[in-house]
Structures are given as structure tokens and as C-alpha cells.
Coordinates of C-alpha atoms and ligand atoms in Angstrom, one line a residue:
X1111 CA -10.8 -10.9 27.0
X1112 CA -11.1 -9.2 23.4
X1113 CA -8.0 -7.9 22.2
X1114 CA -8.0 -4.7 19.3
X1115 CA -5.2 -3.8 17.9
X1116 CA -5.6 0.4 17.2
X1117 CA -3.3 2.1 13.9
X1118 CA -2.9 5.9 13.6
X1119 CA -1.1 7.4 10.6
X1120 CA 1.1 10.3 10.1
X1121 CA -1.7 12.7 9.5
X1122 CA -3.2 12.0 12.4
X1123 CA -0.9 12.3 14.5
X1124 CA 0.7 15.0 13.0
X1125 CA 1.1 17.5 16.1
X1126 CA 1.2 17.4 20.0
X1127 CA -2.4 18.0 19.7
X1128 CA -3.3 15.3 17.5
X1129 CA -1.5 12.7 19.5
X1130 CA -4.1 14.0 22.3
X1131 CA -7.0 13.5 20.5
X1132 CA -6.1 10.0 19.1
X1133 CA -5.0 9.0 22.4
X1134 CA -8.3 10.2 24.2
X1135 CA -9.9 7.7 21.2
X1136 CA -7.8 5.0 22.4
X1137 CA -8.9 6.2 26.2
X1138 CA -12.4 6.0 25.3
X1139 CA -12.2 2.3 23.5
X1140 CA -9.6 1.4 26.5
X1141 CA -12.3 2.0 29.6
X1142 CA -14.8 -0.3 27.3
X1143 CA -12.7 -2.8 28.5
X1144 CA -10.9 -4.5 25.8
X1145 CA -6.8 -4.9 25.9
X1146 CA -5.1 -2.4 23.6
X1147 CA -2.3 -2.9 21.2
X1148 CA -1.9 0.3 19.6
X1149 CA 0.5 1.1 16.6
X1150 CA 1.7 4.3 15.6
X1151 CA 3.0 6.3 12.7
X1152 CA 5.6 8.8 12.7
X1153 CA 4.2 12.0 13.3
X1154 CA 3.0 14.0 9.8
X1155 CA 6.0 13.9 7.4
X1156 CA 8.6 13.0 9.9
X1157 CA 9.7 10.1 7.7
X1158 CA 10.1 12.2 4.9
X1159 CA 12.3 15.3 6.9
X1160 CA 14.7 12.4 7.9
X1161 CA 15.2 11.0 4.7
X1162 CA 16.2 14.9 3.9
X1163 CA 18.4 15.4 7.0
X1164 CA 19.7 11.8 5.9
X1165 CA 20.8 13.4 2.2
X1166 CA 22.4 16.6 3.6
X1167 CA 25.4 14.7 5.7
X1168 CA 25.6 12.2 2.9
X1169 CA 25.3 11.0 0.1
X1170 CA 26.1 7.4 0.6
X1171 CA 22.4 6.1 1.1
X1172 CA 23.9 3.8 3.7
X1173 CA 20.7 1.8 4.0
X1174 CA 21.6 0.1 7.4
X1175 CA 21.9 3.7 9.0
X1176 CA 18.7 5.1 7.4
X1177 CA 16.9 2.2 9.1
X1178 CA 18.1 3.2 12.2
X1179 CA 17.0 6.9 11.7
X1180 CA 13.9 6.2 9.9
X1181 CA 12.4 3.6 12.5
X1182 CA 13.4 6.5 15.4
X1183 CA 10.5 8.4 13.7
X1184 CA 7.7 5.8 14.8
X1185 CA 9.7 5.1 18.2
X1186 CA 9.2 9.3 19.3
X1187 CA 5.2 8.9 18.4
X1188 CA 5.0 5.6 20.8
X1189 CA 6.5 7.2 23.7
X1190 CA 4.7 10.4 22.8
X1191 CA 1.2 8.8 22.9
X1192 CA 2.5 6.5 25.9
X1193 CA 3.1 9.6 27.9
X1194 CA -0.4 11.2 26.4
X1195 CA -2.4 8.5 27.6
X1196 CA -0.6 8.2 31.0
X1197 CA -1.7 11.5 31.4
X1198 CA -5.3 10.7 31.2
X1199 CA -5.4 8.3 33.6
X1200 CA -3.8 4.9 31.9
X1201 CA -2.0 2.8 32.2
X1202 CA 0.7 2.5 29.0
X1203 CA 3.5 1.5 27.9
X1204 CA 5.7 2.0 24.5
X1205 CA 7.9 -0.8 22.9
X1206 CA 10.1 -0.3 20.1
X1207 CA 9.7 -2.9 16.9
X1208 CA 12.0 -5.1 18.6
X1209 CA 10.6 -4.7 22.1
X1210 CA 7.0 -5.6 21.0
X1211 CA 8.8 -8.5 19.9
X1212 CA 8.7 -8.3 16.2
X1213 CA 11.1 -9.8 14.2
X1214 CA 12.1 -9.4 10.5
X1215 CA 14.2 -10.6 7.3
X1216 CA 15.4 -9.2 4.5
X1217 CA 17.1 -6.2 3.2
X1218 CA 17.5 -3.4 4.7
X1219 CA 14.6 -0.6 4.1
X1220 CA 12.5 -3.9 2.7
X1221 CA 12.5 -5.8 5.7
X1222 CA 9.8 -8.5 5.6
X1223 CA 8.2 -9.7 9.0
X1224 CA 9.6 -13.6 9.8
X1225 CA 7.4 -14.1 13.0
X1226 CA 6.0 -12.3 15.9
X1227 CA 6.2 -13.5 19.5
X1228 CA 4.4 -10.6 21.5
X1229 CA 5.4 -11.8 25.3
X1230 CA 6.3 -8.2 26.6
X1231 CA 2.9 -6.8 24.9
X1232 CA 0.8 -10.0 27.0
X1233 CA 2.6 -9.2 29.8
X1234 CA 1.3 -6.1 29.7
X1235 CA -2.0 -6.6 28.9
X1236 CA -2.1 -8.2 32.4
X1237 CA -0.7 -5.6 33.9
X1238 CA -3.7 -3.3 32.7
X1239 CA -1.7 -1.7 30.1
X1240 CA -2.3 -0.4 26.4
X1241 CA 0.7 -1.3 24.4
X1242 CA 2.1 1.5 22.4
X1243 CA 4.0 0.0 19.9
X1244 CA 6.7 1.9 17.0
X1245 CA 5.4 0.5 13.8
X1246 CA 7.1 0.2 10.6
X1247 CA 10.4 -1.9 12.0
X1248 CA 11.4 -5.2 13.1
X1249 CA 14.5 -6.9 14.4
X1250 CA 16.9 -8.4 12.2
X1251 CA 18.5 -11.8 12.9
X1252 CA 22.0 -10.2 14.1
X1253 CA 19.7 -7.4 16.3
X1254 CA 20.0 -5.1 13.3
X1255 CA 17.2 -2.8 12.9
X1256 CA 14.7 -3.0 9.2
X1257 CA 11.9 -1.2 8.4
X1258 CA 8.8 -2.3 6.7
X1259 CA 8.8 -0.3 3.5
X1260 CA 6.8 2.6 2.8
X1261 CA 3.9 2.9 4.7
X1262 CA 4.9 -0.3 6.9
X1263 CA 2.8 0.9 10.1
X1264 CA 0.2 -0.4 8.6
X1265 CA 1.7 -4.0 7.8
X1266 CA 2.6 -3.8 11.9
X1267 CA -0.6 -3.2 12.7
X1268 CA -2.2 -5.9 11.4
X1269 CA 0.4 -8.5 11.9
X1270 CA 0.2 -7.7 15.7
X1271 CA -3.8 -8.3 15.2
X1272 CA -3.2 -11.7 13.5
X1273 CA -0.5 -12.8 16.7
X1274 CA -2.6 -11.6 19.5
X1275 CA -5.8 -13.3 18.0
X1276 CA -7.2 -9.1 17.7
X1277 CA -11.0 -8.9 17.5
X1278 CA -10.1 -6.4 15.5
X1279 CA -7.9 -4.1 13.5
X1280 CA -8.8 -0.5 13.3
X1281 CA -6.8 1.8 11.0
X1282 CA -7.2 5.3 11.6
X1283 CA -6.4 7.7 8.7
X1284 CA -7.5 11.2 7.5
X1285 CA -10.2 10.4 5.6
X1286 CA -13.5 8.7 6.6
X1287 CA -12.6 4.7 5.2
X1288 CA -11.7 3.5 2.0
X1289 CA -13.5 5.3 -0.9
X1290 CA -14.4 4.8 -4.3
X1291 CA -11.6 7.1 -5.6
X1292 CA -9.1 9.4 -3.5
X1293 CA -11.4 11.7 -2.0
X1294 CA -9.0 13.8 -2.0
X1295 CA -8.8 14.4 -5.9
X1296 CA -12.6 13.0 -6.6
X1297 CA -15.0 15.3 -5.6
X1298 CA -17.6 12.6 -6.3
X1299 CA -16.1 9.7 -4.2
X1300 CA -18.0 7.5 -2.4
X1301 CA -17.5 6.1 1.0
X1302 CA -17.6 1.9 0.3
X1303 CA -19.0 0.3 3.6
X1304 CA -17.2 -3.5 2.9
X1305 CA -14.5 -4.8 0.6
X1306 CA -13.4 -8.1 0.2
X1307 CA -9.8 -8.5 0.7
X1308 CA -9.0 -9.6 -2.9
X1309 CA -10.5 -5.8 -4.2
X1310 CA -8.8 -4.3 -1.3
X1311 CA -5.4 -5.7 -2.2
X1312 CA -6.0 -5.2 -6.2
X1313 CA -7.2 -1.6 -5.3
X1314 CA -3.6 -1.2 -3.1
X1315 CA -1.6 -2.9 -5.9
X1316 CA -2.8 -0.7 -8.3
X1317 CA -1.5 2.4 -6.4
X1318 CA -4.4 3.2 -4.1
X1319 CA -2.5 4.7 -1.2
X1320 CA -4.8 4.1 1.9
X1321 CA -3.3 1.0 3.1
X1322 CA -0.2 -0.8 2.5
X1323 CA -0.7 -3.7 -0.2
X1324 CA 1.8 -6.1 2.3
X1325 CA -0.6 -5.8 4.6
X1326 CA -3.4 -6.5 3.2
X1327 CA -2.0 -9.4 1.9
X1328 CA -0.9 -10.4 5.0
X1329 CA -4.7 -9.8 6.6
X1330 CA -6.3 -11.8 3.7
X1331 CA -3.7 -14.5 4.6
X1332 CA -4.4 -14.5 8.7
X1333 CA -8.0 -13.8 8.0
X1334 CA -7.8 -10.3 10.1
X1335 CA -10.8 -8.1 10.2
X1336 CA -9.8 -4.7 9.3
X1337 CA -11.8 -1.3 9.3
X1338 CA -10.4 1.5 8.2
X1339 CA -11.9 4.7 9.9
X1340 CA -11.3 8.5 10.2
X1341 CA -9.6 9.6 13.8
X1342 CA -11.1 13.2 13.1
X1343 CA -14.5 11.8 12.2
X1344 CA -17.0 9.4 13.7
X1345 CA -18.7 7.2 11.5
X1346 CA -18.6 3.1 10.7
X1347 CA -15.6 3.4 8.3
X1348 CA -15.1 0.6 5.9
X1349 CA -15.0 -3.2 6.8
X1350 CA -12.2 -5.3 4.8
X1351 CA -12.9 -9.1 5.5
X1352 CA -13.1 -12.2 2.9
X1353 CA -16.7 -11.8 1.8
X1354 CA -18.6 -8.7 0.6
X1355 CA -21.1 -10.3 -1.6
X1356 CA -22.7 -6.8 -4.0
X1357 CA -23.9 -8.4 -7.0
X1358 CA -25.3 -5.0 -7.9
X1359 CA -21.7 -3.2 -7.3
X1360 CA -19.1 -4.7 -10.2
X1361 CA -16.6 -1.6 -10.5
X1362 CA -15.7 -0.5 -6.8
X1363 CA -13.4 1.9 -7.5
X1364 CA -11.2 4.2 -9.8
X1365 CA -7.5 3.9 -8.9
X1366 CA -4.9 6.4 -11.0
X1367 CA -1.5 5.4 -10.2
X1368 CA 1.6 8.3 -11.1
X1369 CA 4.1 6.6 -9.9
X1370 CA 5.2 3.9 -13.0
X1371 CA 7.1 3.9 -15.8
X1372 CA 7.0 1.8 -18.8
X1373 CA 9.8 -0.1 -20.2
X1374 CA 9.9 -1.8 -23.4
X1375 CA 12.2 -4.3 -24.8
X1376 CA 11.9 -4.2 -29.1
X1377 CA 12.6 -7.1 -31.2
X1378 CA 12.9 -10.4 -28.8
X1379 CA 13.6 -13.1 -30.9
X1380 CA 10.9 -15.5 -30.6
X1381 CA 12.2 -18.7 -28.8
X1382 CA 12.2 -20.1 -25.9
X1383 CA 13.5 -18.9 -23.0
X1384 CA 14.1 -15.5 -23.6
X1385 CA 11.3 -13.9 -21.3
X1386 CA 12.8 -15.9 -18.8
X1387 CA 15.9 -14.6 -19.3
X1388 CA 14.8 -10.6 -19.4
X1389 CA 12.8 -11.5 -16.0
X1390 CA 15.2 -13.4 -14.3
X1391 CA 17.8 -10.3 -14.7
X1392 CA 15.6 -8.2 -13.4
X1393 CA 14.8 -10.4 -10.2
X1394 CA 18.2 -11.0 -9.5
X1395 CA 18.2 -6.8 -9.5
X1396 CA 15.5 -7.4 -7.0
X1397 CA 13.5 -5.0 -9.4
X1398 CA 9.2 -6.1 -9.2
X1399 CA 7.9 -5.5 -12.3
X1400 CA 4.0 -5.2 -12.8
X1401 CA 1.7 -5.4 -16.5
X1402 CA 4.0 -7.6 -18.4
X1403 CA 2.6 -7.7 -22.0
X1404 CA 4.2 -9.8 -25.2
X1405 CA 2.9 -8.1 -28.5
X1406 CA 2.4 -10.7 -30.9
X1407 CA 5.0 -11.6 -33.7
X1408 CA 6.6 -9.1 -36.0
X1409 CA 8.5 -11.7 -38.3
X1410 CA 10.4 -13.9 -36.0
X1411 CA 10.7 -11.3 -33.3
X1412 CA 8.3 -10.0 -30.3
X1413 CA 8.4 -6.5 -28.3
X1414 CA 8.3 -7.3 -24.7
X1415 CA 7.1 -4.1 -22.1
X1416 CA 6.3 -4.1 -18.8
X1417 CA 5.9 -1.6 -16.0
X1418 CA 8.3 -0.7 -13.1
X1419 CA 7.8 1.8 -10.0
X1420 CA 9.5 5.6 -11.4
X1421 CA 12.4 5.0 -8.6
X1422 CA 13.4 1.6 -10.0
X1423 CA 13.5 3.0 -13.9
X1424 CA 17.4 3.6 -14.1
X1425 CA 18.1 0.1 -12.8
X1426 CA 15.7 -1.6 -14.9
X1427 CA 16.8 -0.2 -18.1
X1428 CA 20.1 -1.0 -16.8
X1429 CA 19.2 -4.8 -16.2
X1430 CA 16.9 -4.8 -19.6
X1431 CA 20.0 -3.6 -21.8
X1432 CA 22.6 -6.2 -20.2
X1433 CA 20.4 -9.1 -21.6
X1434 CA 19.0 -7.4 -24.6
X1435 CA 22.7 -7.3 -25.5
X1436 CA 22.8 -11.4 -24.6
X1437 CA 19.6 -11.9 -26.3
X1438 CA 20.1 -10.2 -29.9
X1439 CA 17.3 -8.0 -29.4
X1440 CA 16.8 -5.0 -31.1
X1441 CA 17.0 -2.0 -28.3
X1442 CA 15.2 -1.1 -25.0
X1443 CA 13.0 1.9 -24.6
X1444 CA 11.6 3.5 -21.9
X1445 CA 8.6 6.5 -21.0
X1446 CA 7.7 8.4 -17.8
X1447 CA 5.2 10.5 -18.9
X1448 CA 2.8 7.9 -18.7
X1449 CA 0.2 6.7 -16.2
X1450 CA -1.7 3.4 -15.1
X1451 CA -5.9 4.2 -14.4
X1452 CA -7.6 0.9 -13.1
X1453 CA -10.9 -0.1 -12.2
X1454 CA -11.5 -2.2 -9.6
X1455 CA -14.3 -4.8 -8.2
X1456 CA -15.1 -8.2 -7.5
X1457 CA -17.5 -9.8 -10.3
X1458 CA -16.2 -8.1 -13.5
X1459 CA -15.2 -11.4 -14.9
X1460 CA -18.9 -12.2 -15.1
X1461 CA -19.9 -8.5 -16.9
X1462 CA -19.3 -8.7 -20.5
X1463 CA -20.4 -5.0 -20.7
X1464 CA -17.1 -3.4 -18.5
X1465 CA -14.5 -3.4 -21.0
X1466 CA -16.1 -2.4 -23.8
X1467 CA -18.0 0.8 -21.4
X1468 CA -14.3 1.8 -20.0
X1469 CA -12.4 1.8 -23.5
X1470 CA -15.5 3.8 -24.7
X1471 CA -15.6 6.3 -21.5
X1472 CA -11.8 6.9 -22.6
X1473 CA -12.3 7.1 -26.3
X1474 CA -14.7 9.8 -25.5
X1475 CA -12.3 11.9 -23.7
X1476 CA -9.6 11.6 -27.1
X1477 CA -7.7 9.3 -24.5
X1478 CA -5.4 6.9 -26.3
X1479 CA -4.8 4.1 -24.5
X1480 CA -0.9 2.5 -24.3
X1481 CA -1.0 -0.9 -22.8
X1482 CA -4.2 -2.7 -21.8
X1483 CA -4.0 -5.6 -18.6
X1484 CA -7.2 -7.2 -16.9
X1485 CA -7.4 -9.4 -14.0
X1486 CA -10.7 -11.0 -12.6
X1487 CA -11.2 -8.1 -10.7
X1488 CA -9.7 -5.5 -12.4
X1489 CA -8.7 -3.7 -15.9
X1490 CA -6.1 -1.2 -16.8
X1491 CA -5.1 1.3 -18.9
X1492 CA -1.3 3.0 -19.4
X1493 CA -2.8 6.6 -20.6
X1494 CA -0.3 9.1 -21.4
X1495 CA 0.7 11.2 -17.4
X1496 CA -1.4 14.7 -18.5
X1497 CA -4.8 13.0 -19.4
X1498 CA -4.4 10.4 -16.0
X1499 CA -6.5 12.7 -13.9
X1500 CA -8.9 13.8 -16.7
X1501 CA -9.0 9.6 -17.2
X1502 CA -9.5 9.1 -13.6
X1503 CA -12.4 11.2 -13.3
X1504 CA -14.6 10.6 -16.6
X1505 CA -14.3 6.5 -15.3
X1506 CA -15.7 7.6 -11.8
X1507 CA -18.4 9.6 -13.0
X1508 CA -19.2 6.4 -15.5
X1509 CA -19.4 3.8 -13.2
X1510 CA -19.7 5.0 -9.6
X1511 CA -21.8 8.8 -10.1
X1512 CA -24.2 7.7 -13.0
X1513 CA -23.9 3.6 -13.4
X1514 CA -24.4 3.0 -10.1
X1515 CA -21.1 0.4 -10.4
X1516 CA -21.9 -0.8 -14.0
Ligands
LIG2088 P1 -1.9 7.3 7.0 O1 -0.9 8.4 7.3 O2 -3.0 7.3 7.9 O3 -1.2 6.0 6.9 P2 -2.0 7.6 4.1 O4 -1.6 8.9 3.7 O5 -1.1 6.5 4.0 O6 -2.6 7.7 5.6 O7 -3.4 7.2 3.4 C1 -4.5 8.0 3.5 C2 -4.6 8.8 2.2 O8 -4.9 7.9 1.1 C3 -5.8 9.7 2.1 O9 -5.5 11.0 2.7 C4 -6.2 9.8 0.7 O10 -5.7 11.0 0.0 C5 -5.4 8.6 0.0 N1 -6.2 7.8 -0.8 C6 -5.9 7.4 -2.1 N2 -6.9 6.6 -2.6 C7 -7.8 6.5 -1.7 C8 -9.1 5.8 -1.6 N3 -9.5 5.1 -2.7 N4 -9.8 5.9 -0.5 C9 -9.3 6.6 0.6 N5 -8.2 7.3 0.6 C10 -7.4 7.2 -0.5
LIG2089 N1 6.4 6.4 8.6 C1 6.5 5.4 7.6 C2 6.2 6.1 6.2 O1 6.0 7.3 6.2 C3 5.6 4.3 7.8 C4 4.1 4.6 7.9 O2 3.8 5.7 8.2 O3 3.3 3.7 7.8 O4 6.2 5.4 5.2
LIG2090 MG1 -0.3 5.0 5.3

């Protein structure tokens, strides 16, 4: 019997209607024949109204209760598009997290998924029924309720795929797949037909917002095929699996990323130990930090920066001046108004040519460039926040309008 698991996102399910039309989708694929798990999204910004309703009867941030409200978001969709669907003739039924038999650990609002034993889902796939299941949460060990983190429907989706055994996972979003820049800010973006899951995850990483870096992660790690695909628009979407061999194609995509700030730690004395100290503090903080670069020596001391997400900055700086006091170092600075651009793509390692063409792309548009970082499938730049766009797209039209990926 194949087995899909079927995800729709906010947007598109965004009113009564909506939830009609993706559920005649799912009423379509469901008479082919195959057994449906679909996951669902809270409808359009749902998530975000009751994180404001949250902040105007308090102000404690009480993160177990926000769980509870947040996940009831995804929990009104499933029994929305279970009643839809019923309505067309099917057979369905709508689980909670919990219900669908997903469990999680962790702290509240960042609950990680521990394991997944989908009985009630099976059941009902012998019954005849799609599954409708609230994405974005999981059950504690004491019964509690955790969501996923932002944008956790699609981590539920695809975990759910790699339990059942899915043929497939289909993400449905608002736009047609996963492009070579947000098509929504590039005029010029290009629809990519295949990634491999290590450009998909550096893409997501990077601040590319059309799936959830956890769960790419976790689809790389379970081997789940994912396409991504437009629920307003037919068409092939994009393909995410191991392999996508383009040796023609070396930069994929353009990713601009708003959301970071950079912190930087002045005169670390230079012995060992004391980058493990900094980090450690800011682990125990439970704070991820992303680019760490060590400037060389200065005398006998080193500058040590790094980037952390903008909604992290006050406890970073926090954690940073605690051990910089420890330490002997010389202060701790920080700056929002800056930006990371990246581009992305499997094979740059083996182009000489990349670097050198995005510093000069940059140069040309009197960008200055902060902090440089490169991975094997990646490079990228901290520009300053007002030149990120204007970064952004002078790199797109270089490598993916007129260099054809080079
Ligand atoms: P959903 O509600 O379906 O989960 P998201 O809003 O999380 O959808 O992600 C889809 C959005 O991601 C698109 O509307 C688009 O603006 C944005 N996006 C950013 N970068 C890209 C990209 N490279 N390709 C496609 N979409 C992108
Ligand atoms: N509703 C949640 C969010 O807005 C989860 C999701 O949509 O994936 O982040
Ligand atoms: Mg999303």
C-alpha cells in the first residue's frame, strides 16, 4: 500500500476557502489510492495573533502555557480540514500531536521529537481514513504539551513520512518549490527542479525560510523524499533527496538572512582554553551561535566574533560579558544593523573561480564586506543591513541570471 504523507502551510490554508481547495487536493491524491497522512499548519498568521493575545493578559512569557495556546492553532486547522474532507465524501480523521502519537523532549517552545509510534494513524489507514494530523507539537514525557519551534509543521511532516515508511513527503507552500532566491523579493528567481539535501539544509541554515532546517536535517537523516510544491499551482515542484548530481550548476542559490546580529569579543588573551570558555557560557545559556571567526593575533591578544539570531542578542552579550570579565579581555561589542548574504551549491569546493567572482560582484556595488565564512557548499558575507538586499540581488543576477550558476 503506498503511504504519502501531505504538508500545507499557513498561507495556504489561510481561510475557510483555502482549507477547501487543499483538501479537494488531498481528495484528488486520496481516490488514487494511496493512504494519507496529512499535516497541517495553523491557518495564515494564527500563530502569530496568539503570541499577541498571549502578550496582552501577560507579560510573564509563561512558556509552558504558550505551548498549550500555540499548538491549539494547528489542532483548529486538523479538525477543520477533517470536517472539509468529510464533506467531500471521505473518510477522515484529526489527531492532535499527541494523538498521532508523537512524542517530544526538551524545553518548552524547543521541543525536539524523541520517537514516533503512529498506531492510531495505522489504525486508521485500515479503516480507509486520511489522517489529519496538528503539526508543530508533541507530547512531553509527563503529558505536557511542546511545540516544534518556528515553523515546526514542517519537521512533523516529515518525521511522520520517515515512521510510516511515506513514499513520499509533499510540502505544499505559496510559491511553486524551492527557488533560486525568495521569489518573493527576486524578480529573477528560478524554480530549481532537485537539491540534494546537504544544499537544502545549508540553504535553510542560512536563513532561507521555505522549510524548516530541523527538518531537513531530520529527512537527510531518514533518507525521506521531499518535494516541495505550490497548493495554488500545478507543476512538478522541487525534489529534495541525497543526490542531485549538476556539475554545470555550482551556486544554487542567493540566501539574505535579516535576522542575525553580530557580537564581538575584543582582546582574548591568547591561551588555551579561552574559546572554550566564551562558548561553553553561551551553551549553558542554551544560546546557538553561527560564523565563529578568531582574528589573528594583535600582540598576545585575539578578537573573537560570532553571529547570534536578533532575539537571542541581549542574552548573548549578557553571557559574553560574564566571561570576558573571567577571562581579562578587553570588552564585548555588538551590531544589528548588519546582515548575512550567502551563496549556496554543492561543488563550490572544486571552483577556484567563486570567491574571488562574489567578493568582486560585491566590491562593485561599494559593498564592504564584515566577516567572511565558507563551507564546502557555501560562502558568506556579513554586509552592513541597508545594502543586504542591494547584495542579494547583484549575486543573483551574477551567478544564476547571466553565469548560468558560475
Ligand atoms: P508555509 O506557510 O507553507 O510553511 P513559509 O512562509 O514558511 O510557508 O515558506 C514559504 C515562503 O518562503 C515563501 O512565501 C517565500 O517568500 C519564502 N522563501 C524564502 N526563500 C525562498 C526560496 N529560496 N525559495 C522559495 N521560497 C522562499
Ligand atoms: N504555526 C507554526 C508557525 O507559524 C508552525 C508552522 O506553521 O510550521 O511557526
Ligand atoms: Mg513554513
Amino acid at each position: 500500500m503506498t503511504v504519502k504523507v501531505m504538508k500545507f502551510g499557513g498561507t495556504s490554508l489561510g481561510s475557510c476557502e483555502r482549507i477547501k481547495a487543499a483538501a479537494r487536493i488531498v481528495a484528488e491524491e486520496a481516490r488514487k489510492g494511496a493512504s494519507l497522512a496529512v499535516v497541517v499548519s495553523a491557518m495564515g498568521k494564527t500563530t502569530e495573533g496568539l503570541l499577541v493575545l498571549a502578550g496582552e493578559v501577560s507579560c510573564s512569557g509563561d512558556r509552558r502555557e504558550l505551548d498549550q495556546l500555540l499548538a491549539s492553532g494547528e489542532q483548529q486547522s486538523a479538525a477543520l480540514f477533517s470536517l472539509a474532507l468529510k464533506d467531500m465524501g471521505l473518510k477522515a480523521r484529526s489527531y492532535t500531536g499527541a494523538q498521532a502519537g508523537i512524542r517530544a523532549e526538551g524545553m518548552s517552545m524547543e521541543g525536539r521529537i524523541s520517537a514516533i509510534d503512529p498506531v492510531a494513524v495505522k489504525e486508521g489507514f485500515e479503516r480507509g481514513e486520511c489522517a489529519i494530523v496538528a503539526g508543530f507539537q508533541g507530547q512531553g514525557e509527563r503529558g505536557e504539551t511542546l511545540t516544534l519551534g518556528r515553523g515546526g509543521s514542517d519537521l512533523t511532516a516529515v518525521a511522520l513520512a520517515a515512521a510510516l515508511g511515506a513514499d513520499d513527503c509533499l510540502i505544499y507552500t505559496d510559491v511553486d518549490g524551492v527557488f533560486s532566491a525568495d521569489p518573493n523579493k527576486v524578480p529573477g528567481a528560478r524554480l530549481i527542479d532537485c537539491l540534494s539535501y546537504e544544499e537544502c539544509l545549508e540553504m535553510a541554515v542560512l536563513g532561507a525560510k521555505v522549510l524548516q532546517a530541523r527538518s531537513v536535517e531530520m529527512a537527510a537523516r531518514y533518507s525521506v523524499p521531499v518535494t516541495v510544491l505550490s497548493s495554488f499551482n500545478r507543476g512538478g515542484g522541487t525534489k529534495v533527496q541525497e543526490q542531485c548530481v549538476r556539475e554545470d550548476l555550482v551556486v544554487r542559490a542567493v540566501v539574505p538572512d535579516r535576522g542575525v546580529a553580530k557580537v564581538a569579543v575584543l582582546g582574548v588573551p591568547d591561551v588555551p582554553g579561552i574559546a572554550a570558555r566564551l562558548f561553553s557560557g553561551l551553551a549553558d545559556r542554551g544560546i546557538n551561535v553561527e560564523m565563529i571567526i578568531q582574528s589573528t593575533m594583535r600582540g598576545q591578544v585575539n578578537d573573537i566574533a560570532f553571529l547570534v539570531k536578533k532575539g537571542l542578542l541581549g542574552e548573548a552579550i549578557d553571557a559574553c560579558r560574564e566571561v570576558a570579565r573571567e577571562i581579562d579581555a578587553q570588552g564585548v561589542n555588538f551590531d544589528v544593523e548588519v546582515g548575512r548574504v550567502s551563496i549556496v551549491g554543492a561543488g563550490m569546493a572544486n571552483h577556484v573561480d567563486v570567491p574571488g567572482k562574489m567578493f568582486s560582484v560585491l566590491a562593485r556595488e561599494g559593498i564592504n564586506l564584515d566577516m567572511i565564512a565558507s563551507s564546502s557548499v557555501s560562502i558568506t558575507c556579513v554586509v552592513a543591513l541597508d545594502r543586504l538586499d542591494d547584495a542579494a540581488l547583484a549575486l543573483h543576477r551574477a551567478f544564476i541570471e547571466e553565469g548560468a550558476g558560475r
